[in-house]
PDB file of C-alpha atoms in Angstrom:
ATOM      1  CA  MET A   2       0.016   0.015   0.050  1.00  0.00           C
ATOM      2  CA  SER A   3       1.441   3.372  -1.002  1.00  0.00           C
ATOM      3  CA  GLU A   4       1.829   6.368   1.358  1.00  0.00           C
ATOM      4  CA  VAL A   5      -0.897   8.201  -0.598  1.00  0.00           C
ATOM      5  CA  THR A   6      -3.403   5.363  -0.187  1.00  0.00           C
ATOM      6  CA  ARG A   7      -2.476   4.835   3.471  1.00  0.00           C
ATOM      7  CA  SER A   8      -3.064   8.566   4.079  1.00  0.00           C
ATOM      8  CA  LEU A   9      -6.351   8.407   2.273  1.00  0.00           C
ATOM      9  CA  LEU A  10      -7.654   5.556   4.442  1.00  0.00           C
ATOM     10  CA  GLN A  11      -6.446   7.345   7.626  1.00  0.00           C
ATOM     11  CA  ARG A  12      -8.341  10.523   6.585  1.00  0.00           C
ATOM     12  CA  TRP A  13     -11.512   8.575   5.789  1.00  0.00           C
ATOM     13  CA  GLY A  14     -11.280   6.939   9.195  1.00  0.00           C
ATOM     14  CA  ALA A  15     -10.790  10.217  10.996  1.00  0.00           C
ATOM     15  CA  SER A  16     -13.749  11.753   9.066  1.00  0.00           C
ATOM     16  CA  PHE A  17     -15.941   8.928  10.102  1.00  0.00           C
ATOM     17  CA  ARG A  18     -14.905   9.143  13.761  1.00  0.00           C
ATOM     18  CA  ARG A  19     -15.853  12.875  13.792  1.00  0.00           C
ATOM     19  CA  GLY A  20     -19.246  12.020  12.440  1.00  0.00           C
ATOM     20  CA  ALA A  21     -19.681   9.123  14.898  1.00  0.00           C
ATOM     21  CA  ASP A  22     -18.716  11.410  17.808  1.00  0.00           C
ATOM     22  CA  PHE A  23     -21.376  13.929  16.796  1.00  0.00           C
ATOM     23  CA  ASP A  24     -23.836  11.071  16.413  1.00  0.00           C
ATOM     24  CA  SER A  25     -23.124   9.731  19.880  1.00  0.00           C
ATOM     25  CA  TRP A  26     -23.574  13.242  21.332  1.00  0.00           C
ATOM     26  CA  GLY A  27     -26.908  13.701  19.717  1.00  0.00           C
ATOM     27  CA  GLN A  28     -25.674  16.366  17.287  1.00  0.00           C
ATOM     28  CA  LEU A  29     -27.430  14.862  14.310  1.00  0.00           C
ATOM     29  CA  VAL A  30     -27.102  17.768  11.914  1.00  0.00           C
ATOM     30  CA  GLU A  31     -23.308  17.895  12.359  1.00  0.00           C
ATOM     31  CA  ALA A  32     -23.167  14.106  12.146  1.00  0.00           C
ATOM     32  CA  ILE A  33     -25.111  14.030   8.861  1.00  0.00           C
ATOM     33  CA  ASP A  34     -22.853  16.779   7.424  1.00  0.00           C
ATOM     34  CA  GLU A  35     -19.702  14.773   8.310  1.00  0.00           C
ATOM     35  CA  TYR A  36     -21.173  11.556   6.884  1.00  0.00           C
ATOM     36  CA  GLN A  37     -22.152  13.295   3.663  1.00  0.00           C
ATOM     37  CA  ILE A  38     -18.657  14.725   3.289  1.00  0.00           C
ATOM     38  CA  LEU A  39     -17.251  11.278   3.713  1.00  0.00           C
ATOM     39  CA  ALA A  40     -19.723   9.795   1.236  1.00  0.00           C
ATOM     40  CA  ARG A  41     -18.622  12.381  -1.350  1.00  0.00           C
ATOM     41  CA  HIS A  42     -15.016  11.489  -0.842  1.00  0.00           C
ATOM     42  CA  LEU A  43     -15.830   7.803  -1.270  1.00  0.00           C
ATOM     43  CA  GLN A  44     -17.899   8.547  -4.362  1.00  0.00           C
ATOM     44  CA  LYS A  45     -15.083  10.609  -5.828  1.00  0.00           C
ATOM     45  CA  GLU A  46     -12.623   7.759  -5.303  1.00  0.00           C
ATOM     46  CA  ALA A  47     -15.049   5.227  -6.693  1.00  0.00           C
ATOM     47  CA  GLN A  48     -15.403   7.255  -9.865  1.00  0.00           C
ATOM     48  CA  ALA A  49     -11.684   8.172 -10.148  1.00  0.00           C
ATOM     49  CA  GLN A  50      -9.893   7.290 -13.335  1.00  0.00           C
ATOM     50  CA  HIS A  51      -6.398   8.201 -12.247  1.00  0.00           C
ATOM     51  CA  ASN A  52      -3.789   5.573 -13.144  1.00  0.00           C
ATOM     52  CA  ASN A  53      -2.008   5.489  -9.791  1.00  0.00           C
ATOM     53  CA  SER A  54      -5.115   4.517  -7.828  1.00  0.00           C
ATOM     54  CA  GLU A  55      -4.613   1.293  -5.840  1.00  0.00           C
ATOM     55  CA  PHE A  56      -8.362   0.647  -5.833  1.00  0.00           C
ATOM     56  CA  THR A  57      -9.257  -1.785  -8.554  1.00  0.00           C
ATOM     57  CA  GLU A  58     -12.167  -1.173 -10.846  1.00  0.00           C
ATOM     58  CA  GLU A  59     -13.942  -4.030  -9.081  1.00  0.00           C
ATOM     59  CA  GLN A  60     -13.382  -2.350  -5.692  1.00  0.00           C
ATOM     60  CA  LYS A  61     -14.726   0.961  -7.059  1.00  0.00           C
ATOM     61  CA  SER A  62     -17.791  -0.576  -8.667  1.00  0.00           C
ATOM     62  CA  THR A  63     -21.166  -0.045  -6.890  1.00  0.00           C
ATOM     63  CA  GLN A  64     -23.312  -1.943  -9.420  1.00  0.00           C
ATOM     64  CA  SER A  65     -25.086  -4.759  -7.657  1.00  0.00           C
ATOM     65  CA  GLN A  66     -28.688  -5.713  -7.161  1.00  0.00           C
ATOM     66  CA  GLU A  67     -28.142  -8.122  -4.312  1.00  0.00           C
ATOM     67  CA  GLU A  68     -29.256  -7.340  -0.773  1.00  0.00           C
ATOM     68  CA  PHE A  69     -26.545  -6.598   1.782  1.00  0.00           C
ATOM     69  CA  LYS A  70     -27.690  -7.014   5.332  1.00  0.00           C
ATOM     70  CA  LEU A  71     -25.806  -5.979   8.497  1.00  0.00           C
ATOM     71  CA  GLU A  72     -25.225  -9.596   9.541  1.00  0.00           C
ATOM     72  CA  ASP A  73     -23.605 -10.238   6.189  1.00  0.00           C
ATOM     73  CA  LEU A  74     -21.419  -7.232   6.567  1.00  0.00           C
ATOM     74  CA  LYS A  75     -19.895  -8.579   9.790  1.00  0.00           C
ATOM     75  CA  LYS A  76     -18.729 -11.667   7.975  1.00  0.00           C
ATOM     76  CA  LEU A  77     -16.719  -9.474   5.542  1.00  0.00           C
ATOM     77  CA  GLU A  78     -14.155  -8.249   8.095  1.00  0.00           C
ATOM     78  CA  PRO A  79     -11.247 -10.388   6.769  1.00  0.00           C
ATOM     79  CA  ILE A  80     -11.961  -9.281   3.233  1.00  0.00           C
ATOM     80  CA  LEU A  81     -12.206  -5.616   4.105  1.00  0.00           C
ATOM     81  CA  LYS A  82      -9.092  -5.702   6.236  1.00  0.00           C
ATOM     82  CA  ASN A  83      -7.071  -6.900   3.247  1.00  0.00           C
ATOM     83  CA  ILE A  84      -8.987  -5.303   0.351  1.00  0.00           C
ATOM     84  CA  LEU A  85      -5.999  -3.113  -0.615  1.00  0.00           C
ATOM     85  CA  THR A  86      -3.174  -5.193   0.688  1.00  0.00           C
ATOM     86  CA  TYR A  87      -3.392  -8.406  -1.231  1.00  0.00           C
ATOM     87  CA  ASN A  88      -0.192 -10.469  -0.867  1.00  0.00           C
ATOM     88  CA  LYS A  89      -0.441 -14.035  -2.008  1.00  0.00           C
ATOM     89  CA  GLU A  90       2.805 -15.052  -0.378  1.00  0.00           C
ATOM     90  CA  PHE A  91       2.181 -13.767   3.209  1.00  0.00           C
ATOM     91  CA  PRO A  92       0.808 -14.864   5.567  1.00  0.00           C
ATOM     92  CA  PHE A  93      -1.733 -16.678   3.422  1.00  0.00           C
ATOM     93  CA  ASP A  94      -3.656 -16.027   0.267  1.00  0.00           C
ATOM     94  CA  VAL A  95      -6.142 -13.251   1.187  1.00  0.00           C
ATOM     95  CA  GLN A  96      -7.130 -12.369  -2.385  1.00  0.00           C
ATOM     96  CA  PRO A  97     -10.169 -10.050  -2.309  1.00  0.00           C
ATOM     97  CA  VAL A  98     -13.493 -11.517  -3.452  1.00  0.00           C
ATOM     98  CA  PRO A  99     -14.692  -9.198  -6.320  1.00  0.00           C
ATOM     99  CA  LEU A 100     -18.443  -9.521  -5.576  1.00  0.00           C
ATOM    100  CA  ARG A 101     -17.969  -8.827  -1.890  1.00  0.00           C
ATOM    101  CA  ALA A 102     -15.737  -5.834  -2.657  1.00  0.00           C
ATOM    102  CA  ARG A 103     -18.450  -4.376  -4.850  1.00  0.00           C
ATOM    103  CA  LEU A 104     -21.006  -4.901  -2.136  1.00  0.00           C
ATOM    104  CA  CYS A 105     -18.905  -3.313   0.498  1.00  0.00           C
ATOM    105  CA  VAL A 106     -18.454  -0.139  -1.539  1.00  0.00           C
ATOM    106  CA  GLN A 107     -22.123  -0.140  -2.342  1.00  0.00           C
ATOM    107  CA  TYR A 108     -22.946  -0.372   1.351  1.00  0.00           C
ATOM    108  CA  LEU A 109     -20.593   2.521   2.122  1.00  0.00           C
ATOM    109  CA  LEU A 110     -22.241   4.752  -0.391  1.00  0.00           C
ATOM    110  CA  SER A 111     -25.884   3.974   0.430  1.00  0.00           C
ATOM    111  CA  SER A 112     -26.233   2.862   4.054  1.00  0.00           C
ATOM    112  CA  CYS A 113     -26.797   4.887   7.156  1.00  0.00           C
ATOM    113  CA  SER A 114     -25.290   2.258   9.453  1.00  0.00           C
ATOM    114  CA  TRP A 115     -21.684   3.363   8.967  1.00  0.00           C
ATOM    115  CA  SER A 116     -20.230   2.465  12.369  1.00  0.00           C
ATOM    116  CA  SER A 117     -20.309  -1.302  12.030  1.00  0.00           C
ATOM    117  CA  LEU A 118     -18.121  -1.093   8.924  1.00  0.00           C
ATOM    118  CA  PHE A 119     -15.734   1.770   9.687  1.00  0.00           C
ATOM    119  CA  ALA A 120     -14.932   0.549  13.199  1.00  0.00           C
ATOM    120  CA  PHE A 121     -12.698  -2.106  11.718  1.00  0.00           C
ATOM    121  CA  LEU A 122     -12.047  -0.850   8.197  1.00  0.00           C
ATOM    122  CA  PHE A 123     -10.004   2.182   9.375  1.00  0.00           C
ATOM    123  CA  SER A 124      -8.584   0.885  12.588  1.00  0.00           C
ATOM    124  CA  GLY A 125      -4.971   0.511  11.320  1.00  0.00           C
ATOM    125  CA  THR A 126      -3.384  -2.451   9.509  1.00  0.00           C
ATOM    126  CA  LEU A 127      -2.371  -4.540  12.447  1.00  0.00           C
ATOM    127  CA  LEU A 128      -1.805  -8.202  11.946  1.00  0.00           C
ATOM    128  CA  PRO A 129      -2.439 -11.115  14.385  1.00  0.00           C
ATOM    129  CA  ARG A 130       0.116 -13.053  16.409  1.00  0.00           C
ATOM    130  CA  LEU A 131       2.070 -15.699  14.508  1.00  0.00           C
ATOM    131  CA  PRO A 132       1.109 -19.334  14.948  1.00  0.00           C
ATOM    132  CA  SER A 133       3.161 -20.988  17.625  1.00  0.00           C
ATOM    133  CA  GLU A 134       6.125 -23.097  16.697  1.00  0.00           C
ATOM    134  CA  PRO A 135       8.088 -25.323  19.177  1.00  0.00           C
ATOM    135  CA  GLY A 136      11.227 -23.621  20.350  1.00  0.00           C
ATOM    136  CA  MET A 137      10.361 -20.349  18.676  1.00  0.00           C
ATOM    137  CA  THR A 138       9.726 -17.007  20.373  1.00  0.00           C
ATOM    138  CA  SER A 139       7.161 -14.458  19.242  1.00  0.00           C
ATOM    139  CA  LEU A 140       7.213 -10.818  20.295  1.00  0.00           C
ATOM    140  CA  THR A 141       4.363  -8.439  21.196  1.00  0.00           C
ATOM    141  CA  ILE A 142       5.393  -4.810  21.426  1.00  0.00           C
ATOM    142  CA  ARG A 143       2.880  -2.484  23.131  1.00  0.00           C
ATOM    143  CA  ILE A 144       3.241   1.052  21.931  1.00  0.00           C
ATOM    144  CA  GLU A 145       2.135   3.060  24.947  1.00  0.00           C
ATOM    145  CA  LYS A 146       2.897   6.687  24.141  1.00  0.00           C
ATOM    146  CA  ILE A 147       5.338   9.041  22.516  1.00  0.00           C
ATOM    147  CA  GLY A 148       6.619  12.303  23.996  1.00  0.00           C
ATOM    148  CA  LEU A 149       6.547  15.412  21.781  1.00  0.00           C
ATOM    149  CA  LYS A 150       6.687  19.042  22.660  1.00  0.00           C
ATOM    150  CA  ASP A 151       3.805  19.853  20.256  1.00  0.00           C
ATOM    151  CA  ALA A 152       1.851  16.611  20.875  1.00  0.00           C
ATOM    152  CA  GLY A 153      -1.534  18.419  21.008  1.00  0.00           C
ATOM    153  CA  GLN A 154      -1.079  19.928  17.492  1.00  0.00           C
ATOM    154  CA  CYS A 155      -0.642  16.568  15.753  1.00  0.00           C
ATOM    155  CA  ILE A 156      -3.634  15.676  13.549  1.00  0.00           C
ATOM    156  CA  ASP A 157      -4.695  12.066  13.232  1.00  0.00           C
ATOM    157  CA  PRO A 158      -1.330  10.709  14.388  1.00  0.00           C
ATOM    158  CA  TYR A 159      -0.376   7.025  13.971  1.00  0.00           C
ATOM    159  CA  ILE A 160       2.775   4.999  13.902  1.00  0.00           C
ATOM    160  CA  THR A 161       4.055   2.779  11.101  1.00  0.00           C
ATOM    161  CA  VAL A 162       6.026  -0.246  12.319  1.00  0.00           C
ATOM    162  CA  SER A 163       8.479  -2.101  10.075  1.00  0.00           C
ATOM    163  CA  VAL A 164      11.389  -4.506  10.460  1.00  0.00           C
ATOM    164  CA  LYS A 165      14.428  -3.832   8.298  1.00  0.00           C
ATOM    165  CA  ASP A 166      17.751  -5.501   7.639  1.00  0.00           C
ATOM    166  CA  LEU A 167      21.011  -3.483   7.468  1.00  0.00           C
ATOM    167  CA  ASN A 168      20.211  -2.481   3.885  1.00  0.00           C
ATOM    168  CA  GLY A 169      16.801  -1.173   4.771  1.00  0.00           C
ATOM    169  CA  ILE A 170      14.964  -4.071   3.189  1.00  0.00           C
ATOM    170  CA  ASP A 171      11.651  -5.135   4.803  1.00  0.00           C
ATOM    171  CA  LEU A 172      11.806  -8.459   6.647  1.00  0.00           C
ATOM    172  CA  THR A 173       8.123  -8.552   7.628  1.00  0.00           C
ATOM    173  CA  PRO A 174       4.947  -6.765   6.417  1.00  0.00           C
ATOM    174  CA  VAL A 175       4.604  -3.106   7.379  1.00  0.00           C
ATOM    175  CA  GLN A 176       1.915  -2.378  10.003  1.00  0.00           C
ATOM    176  CA  ASP A 177       0.129   0.817  10.861  1.00  0.00           C
ATOM    177  CA  THR A 178      -1.416   1.492  14.298  1.00  0.00           C
ATOM    178  CA  PRO A 179      -4.892   3.006  14.506  1.00  0.00           C
ATOM    179  CA  VAL A 180      -4.922   6.820  15.020  1.00  0.00           C
ATOM    180  CA  ALA A 181      -3.832   7.722  18.535  1.00  0.00           C
ATOM    181  CA  SER A 182      -6.391   7.229  21.332  1.00  0.00           C
ATOM    182  CA  ARG A 183      -5.732  10.577  22.946  1.00  0.00           C
ATOM    183  CA  LYS A 184      -3.282  13.485  23.319  1.00  0.00           C
ATOM    184  CA  GLU A 185      -2.391  14.807  26.707  1.00  0.00           C
ATOM    185  CA  ASP A 186       0.198  17.411  27.678  1.00  0.00           C
ATOM    186  CA  THR A 187       3.394  16.467  25.813  1.00  0.00           C
ATOM    187  CA  TYR A 188       2.294  12.862  25.049  1.00  0.00           C
ATOM    188  CA  VAL A 189       0.371  11.161  22.279  1.00  0.00           C
ATOM    189  CA  HIS A 190      -1.109   7.965  23.632  1.00  0.00           C
ATOM    190  CA  PHE A 191      -1.627   4.816  21.624  1.00  0.00           C
ATOM    191  CA  ASN A 192      -1.796   1.819  23.952  1.00  0.00           C
ATOM    192  CA  VAL A 193      -1.872  -0.724  21.119  1.00  0.00           C
ATOM    193  CA  ASP A 194      -0.090  -4.050  20.620  1.00  0.00           C
ATOM    194  CA  ILE A 195       2.049  -4.825  17.555  1.00  0.00           C
ATOM    195  CA  GLU A 196       2.651  -8.471  16.855  1.00  0.00           C
ATOM    196  CA  LEU A 197       6.017  -8.982  15.237  1.00  0.00           C
ATOM    197  CA  GLN A 198       5.487 -11.020  12.038  1.00  0.00           C
ATOM    198  CA  LYS A 199       8.621 -13.158  12.396  1.00  0.00           C
ATOM    199  CA  HIS A 200       9.874 -15.248  15.236  1.00  0.00           C
ATOM    200  CA  VAL A 201      12.720 -13.649  17.087  1.00  0.00           C
ATOM    201  CA  GLU A 202      15.086 -16.551  16.281  1.00  0.00           C
ATOM    202  CA  LYS A 203      14.460 -16.002  12.566  1.00  0.00           C
ATOM    203  CA  LEU A 204      15.445 -12.361  12.453  1.00  0.00           C
ATOM    204  CA  THR A 205      18.664 -11.694  10.571  1.00  0.00           C
ATOM    205  CA  LYS A 206      21.738 -10.283  12.323  1.00  0.00           C
ATOM    206  CA  GLY A 207      21.707  -6.543  12.365  1.00  0.00           C
ATOM    207  CA  ALA A 208      17.950  -6.246  11.900  1.00  0.00           C
ATOM    208  CA  ALA A 209      16.007  -3.424  13.595  1.00  0.00           C
ATOM    209  CA  ILE A 210      12.380  -2.579  14.345  1.00  0.00           C
ATOM    210  CA  PHE A 211      11.429   0.866  13.229  1.00  0.00           C
ATOM    211  CA  PHE A 212       8.633   3.137  14.534  1.00  0.00           C
ATOM    212  CA  GLU A 213       7.741   6.083  12.289  1.00  0.00           C
ATOM    213  CA  PHE A 214       5.464   8.743  13.861  1.00  0.00           C
ATOM    214  CA  LYS A 215       3.163  10.168  11.216  1.00  0.00           C
ATOM    215  CA  HIS A 216       0.513  12.961  11.202  1.00  0.00           C
ATOM    216  CA  TYR A 217      -1.717  14.702   8.691  1.00  0.00           C
ATOM    217  CA  LYS A 218      -0.815  18.168   7.489  1.00  0.00           C
ATOM    218  CA  PRO A 219      -4.061  19.862   6.232  1.00  0.00           C
ATOM    219  CA  LYS A 220      -2.394  22.731   4.469  1.00  0.00           C
ATOM    220  CA  LYS A 221      -0.209  20.407   2.380  1.00  0.00           C
ATOM    221  CA  ARG A 222      -2.971  17.731   2.320  1.00  0.00           C
ATOM    222  CA  PHE A 223      -0.745  14.792   2.897  1.00  0.00           C
ATOM    223  CA  THR A 224       0.540  12.662   5.816  1.00  0.00           C
ATOM    224  CA  SER A 225       4.076  13.452   6.916  1.00  0.00           C
ATOM    225  CA  THR A 226       6.615  11.597   8.950  1.00  0.00           C
ATOM    226  CA  LYS A 227       7.489  13.765  11.932  1.00  0.00           C
ATOM    227  CA  CYS A 228      10.179  11.587  13.540  1.00  0.00           C
ATOM    228  CA  PHE A 229      11.231   7.999  14.023  1.00  0.00           C
ATOM    229  CA  ALA A 230      12.706   5.557  16.488  1.00  0.00           C
ATOM    230  CA  PHE A 231      14.092   2.081  16.332  1.00  0.00           C
ATOM    231  CA  MET A 232      15.228  -0.787  18.505  1.00  0.00           C
ATOM    232  CA  GLU A 233      17.903  -3.343  17.651  1.00  0.00           C
ATOM    233  CA  MET A 234      17.924  -7.055  18.301  1.00  0.00           C
ATOM    234  CA  ASP A 235      19.921  -6.801  21.525  1.00  0.00           C
ATOM    235  CA  GLU A 236      17.144  -4.628  22.940  1.00  0.00           C
ATOM    236  CA  ILE A 237      14.561  -7.330  22.643  1.00  0.00           C
ATOM    237  CA  LYS A 238      13.891  -7.935  26.295  1.00  0.00           C
ATOM    238  CA  ALA A 239      10.649  -8.494  28.257  1.00  0.00           C
ATOM    239  CA  GLY A 240       9.417  -5.418  30.082  1.00  0.00           C
ATOM    240  CA  PRO A 241       9.123  -1.676  29.645  1.00  0.00           C
ATOM    241  CA  MET A 242      11.611   0.409  27.702  1.00  0.00           C
ATOM    242  CA  VAL A 243      11.994   3.920  26.252  1.00  0.00           C
ATOM    243  CA  ILE A 244      13.855   4.643  23.011  1.00  0.00           C
ATOM    244  CA  GLU A 245      15.126   7.880  21.558  1.00  0.00           C
ATOM    245  CA  LEU A 246      13.492   9.847  18.789  1.00  0.00           C
ATOM    246  CA  TYR A 247      15.318  10.855  15.618  1.00  0.00           C
ATOM    247  CA  LYS A 248      14.809  13.584  12.999  1.00  0.00           C
ATOM    248  CA  LYS A 249      13.258  12.651   9.651  1.00  0.00           C
ATOM    249  CA  PRO A 250      13.789  11.428   6.996  1.00  0.00           C
ATOM    250  CA  THR A 251      13.751   7.873   8.347  1.00  0.00           C
ATOM    251  CA  ASP A 252      17.251   6.415   8.076  1.00  0.00           C
ATOM    252  CA  PHE A 253      16.601   2.739   7.731  1.00  0.00           C
ATOM    253  CA  LYS A 254      20.341   2.021   7.299  1.00  0.00           C
ATOM    254  CA  ARG A 255      21.143   3.866  10.583  1.00  0.00           C
ATOM    255  CA  LYS A 256      24.103   5.744   9.228  1.00  0.00           C
ATOM    256  CA  LYS A 257      23.212   9.413   9.663  1.00  0.00           C
ATOM    257  CA  LEU A 258      21.148   9.699  12.862  1.00  0.00           C
ATOM    258  CA  GLN A 259      20.230  13.027  14.410  1.00  0.00           C
ATOM    259  CA  LEU A 260      18.287  13.172  17.669  1.00  0.00           C
ATOM    260  CA  LEU A 261      14.944  15.006  17.420  1.00  0.00           C
ATOM    261  CA  THR A 262      15.386  16.922  20.661  1.00  0.00           C
ATOM    262  CA  LYS A 263      17.655  17.169  23.698  1.00  0.00           C
ATOM    263  CA  LYS A 264      14.572  17.120  25.927  1.00  0.00           C
ATOM    264  CA  PRO A 265      13.725  13.902  27.766  1.00  0.00           C
ATOM    265  CA  LEU A 266      11.043  12.869  25.259  1.00  0.00           C
ATOM    266  CA  TYR A 267      10.925   9.313  24.104  1.00  0.00           C
ATOM    267  CA  LEU A 268       8.824   6.457  22.553  1.00  0.00           C
ATOM    268  CA  HIS A 269       7.501   4.373  25.454  1.00  0.00           C
ATOM    269  CA  LEU A 270       7.138   0.648  24.729  1.00  0.00           C
ATOM    270  CA  HIS A 271       6.517  -2.608  26.619  1.00  0.00           C
ATOM    271  CA  GLN A 272       7.651  -5.901  25.264  1.00  0.00           C
ATOM    272  CA  THR A 273       6.209  -9.346  25.861  1.00  0.00           C
ATOM    273  CA  LEU A 274       8.032 -12.465  24.737  1.00  0.00           C
ATOM    274  CA  HIS A 275       6.011 -15.643  24.058  1.00  0.00           C
ATOM    275  CA  LYS A 276       8.220 -18.753  24.123  1.00  0.00           C
ATOM    276  CA  GLU A 277       6.751 -22.045  22.919  1.00  0.00           C
TER     277      GLU A 277
END
């Protein structure tokens, strides 16, 4: 998934959450306005003809005469989660089902019951824990919070997690957290678990786990990386830890690192090792 598409999905999710908040507070006029704005964005993407769109024509299509009930929608979660991230090789074949993709988009554009779909469609791209293997160790990293002097000004912040070798090549699928749960003082709180998609024993020497903090810039209308952090293999230890923040651009080869700030602001993590 490209940065443009990832940013698009994050903005759709944020727009829905604003509408859902209004809805839950009883501000129906504001909620309807937000839903209609979102519907127009979806319709625009569905009708887009640009060549670089990662949405296939089947995913954009809304032509279907079949009924689409709420209980049917709930069964589509695995399809929706992977609708733009098809990878036949990992972790298993999750090829989108064309008919269901069409129905999903149709439902988005025509239904008033948005929450049941968006709650999981725009909640990040986190993957489940690996199947257990005898003698192998899986790693869960809980991203608790990140310290930033302008934390409260970050719009729709999230963290992209990747595992790279010394040459900056991906060793596992890239994962995005959901948008931060809250912002408080100099901290952006996430409290979300990342399941490393390779057993610790299978990671290559010199590999590192990267955390890129990203946020939306409305004036420039794109999502930007604000800073990044990383942990190396000798730092994989059960328990809490804090790691330093570095200036962008993300240096996956770790050769020209510059600290973001001299202030005691860090990325706060907690690691859990699962040994079979």
